[in-house]
Structures are given as C-alpha cells and as structure tokens.
Short mmCIF file of C-alpha atoms in Angstrom, two decimals:
data_model
loop_
_atom_site.label_atom_id
_atom_site.label_comp_id
_atom_site.label_asym_id
_atom_site.label_seq_id
_atom_site.Cartn_x
_atom_site.Cartn_y
_atom_site.Cartn_z
CA MET A 58 0.01 0.01 -0.04
CA ASN A 59 1.25 3.49 -0.91
CA VAL A 60 2.59 5.43 2.08
CA GLY A 61 0.48 8.43 1.16
CA VAL A 62 -2.68 6.29 1.36
CA LYS A 63 -1.54 4.89 4.73
CA VAL A 64 -0.98 8.37 6.13
CA ALA A 65 -4.32 9.59 4.66
CA ARG A 66 -6.22 6.78 6.24
CA GLN A 67 -4.61 7.35 9.68
CA VAL A 68 -5.34 11.11 9.48
CA ARG A 69 -9.02 10.27 8.82
CA THR A 70 -9.02 7.72 11.69
CA ALA A 71 -7.42 10.23 14.06
CA GLU A 72 -9.93 12.99 13.08
CA HIS A 73 -12.83 10.62 13.64
CA ALA A 74 -11.33 9.45 17.00
CA ILE A 75 -11.10 13.02 18.17
CA ASP A 76 -14.72 13.71 17.14
CA GLN A 77 -15.81 10.63 18.98
CA ALA A 78 -13.97 11.64 22.12
CA MET A 79 -15.67 15.04 21.99
CA ILE A 80 -19.04 13.40 21.60
CA GLU A 81 -18.42 11.21 24.61
CA VAL A 82 -17.30 14.14 26.71
CA CYS A 83 -20.44 16.06 25.70
CA LYS A 84 -22.49 13.04 26.74
CA LEU A 85 -20.68 13.00 30.07
CA ILE A 86 -21.49 16.66 30.67
CA GLN A 87 -25.18 16.03 29.72
CA THR A 88 -25.34 12.96 32.01
CA ALA A 89 -23.77 14.82 34.93
CA LEU A 90 -26.18 17.74 34.55
CA GLU A 91 -29.14 15.43 34.29
CA GLY A 92 -27.89 13.50 37.26
CA ARG A 93 -27.62 16.62 39.38
CA LEU A 94 -31.22 17.46 38.58
CA GLU A 95 -32.44 13.98 39.21
CA ALA A 96 -30.65 13.87 42.57
CA ARG A 97 -32.13 17.27 43.38
CA LEU A 98 -28.69 18.76 44.12
CA ALA A 99 -27.92 22.41 44.12
CA ALA A 100 -26.34 23.89 40.97
CA GLU A 101 -23.10 24.62 42.87
CA VAL A 102 -22.67 20.90 43.65
CA GLY A 103 -20.06 19.51 41.22
CA GLN A 104 -19.42 22.82 39.63
CA ALA A 105 -15.57 22.48 39.89
CA ALA A 106 -15.76 19.03 38.34
CA LEU A 107 -17.98 20.33 35.60
CA GLU A 108 -15.49 23.14 34.90
CA ASP A 109 -12.66 20.57 34.67
CA ILE A 110 -14.60 18.46 32.24
CA VAL A 111 -15.47 21.51 30.04
CA THR A 112 -11.76 22.52 30.13
CA GLY A 113 -10.93 19.07 28.84
CA LEU A 114 -13.49 19.45 26.02
CA ASN A 115 -11.87 22.77 25.13
CA ARG A 116 -8.53 21.06 24.99
CA LEU A 117 -9.96 18.44 22.62
CA THR A 118 -11.09 21.30 20.39
CA THR A 119 -7.52 22.55 20.30
CA VAL A 120 -6.29 19.05 19.38
CA ARG A 121 -8.93 18.80 16.73
CA ALA A 122 -7.88 22.12 15.21
CA ALA A 123 -4.23 21.07 15.27
CA VAL A 124 -4.92 17.75 13.56
CA ALA A 125 -7.11 19.50 10.94
CA ALA A 126 -4.21 21.98 10.20
CA GLY A 127 -1.81 19.07 10.08
CA HIS A 128 -4.09 17.26 7.60
CA ALA A 129 -3.95 20.32 5.31
CA GLY A 130 -0.15 20.47 5.72
CA LEU A 131 0.33 16.82 4.94
CA SER A 132 -1.81 17.27 1.83
CA THR A 133 0.54 20.06 0.69
CA VAL A 134 3.66 17.98 1.41
CA ALA A 135 2.15 15.05 -0.53
CA ASP A 136 1.34 17.29 -3.47
CA ASN A 137 4.73 18.92 -3.39
CA HIS A 138 6.50 15.64 -3.45
CA ALA A 139 4.21 13.79 -5.82
CA ILE A 140 3.09 11.38 -3.12
CA GLY A 141 -0.27 9.81 -4.08
CA TRP A 142 -2.78 9.82 -1.22
CA ARG A 143 -6.29 10.17 -2.72
CA LEU A 144 -8.71 7.70 -1.20
CA ASP A 145 -11.62 6.25 -3.16
CA GLY A 146 -14.95 5.88 -1.39
CA MET A 147 -13.88 7.60 1.74
CA SER A 148 -14.25 11.24 0.77
CA GLU A 149 -15.90 13.77 3.08
CA ASN A 150 -17.15 17.19 2.32
CA LYS A 151 -14.59 19.89 3.20
CA SER A 152 -14.95 23.49 3.81
CA ILE A 153 -13.86 25.83 1.08
CA LEU A 154 -11.50 27.72 3.34
CA GLN A 155 -8.40 25.88 4.52
CA ALA A 156 -6.89 28.16 7.06
CA SER A 157 -3.63 27.57 8.98
CA SER A 158 -4.91 29.02 12.26
CA SER A 159 -7.72 27.55 14.35
CA ALA A 160 -9.33 30.97 14.77
CA SER A 161 -10.32 31.12 11.12
CA SER A 162 -10.80 27.38 10.52
CA GLY A 163 -14.35 27.14 11.77
CA VAL A 164 -13.38 24.97 14.68
CA LEU A 165 -15.48 25.63 17.80
CA HIS A 166 -13.56 26.63 20.94
CA LEU A 167 -15.30 26.46 24.29
CA ALA A 168 -14.35 28.49 27.27
CA ALA A 169 -14.37 27.04 30.74
#
C-alpha cells in the first residue's frame, strides 16, 4: 500500500477518534447535569468538576484544530513531493477555506 494512502487513512482515523472523544465528553456533561437534577442537588454541587470536564473538552477542540491543520499540511507535502494519497470511497465534504490558524478554521472553541 502506498505510504500516502496509509497516512491519509490514519489522518482520517485520528480525526474521527477526536470527534468521537468530543461526543463522549459532551454526553458526560449532559449525563452529569441530568444526574444533578435527578438527585435534586444544588447547581453549585459539582461545579468545579464540571469546569474541569469543560476545560478538557476545550483542549480536545484545540487538538482537533491542530490535527485538521496538520491534515492540510500533509496534503501540501504530498502534493509537493508527488506522493499519491487520494482515497476512493472515503471522501468527506470539506470547507472551502483551509486556514492555517484555528481561529479562522471554523473549529469551535469552548471557554471554561
């Protein structure tokens, strides 16, 4: 298998794993909040823990932005060095803009 295809598949796998981790953390936040309501606890109960979890989610968004930027960079490297990497049947819609900074890449950042 072509090295470019191997890298492209691994980039896609990593991107999906990060998204899945973010989904699971969001589910954790939802479950914790619903649990607080169900247990009839005051809003202040568990606030510090919730802030820690949201901070972790924010860090995952930073990782996601970095991997997305790396994806674009690897694509450029492959094109510049004539390394084939195009995958058949696994394409995903991409945004028109491919920015180098996370601020303009459309990646959501959450503040704790």
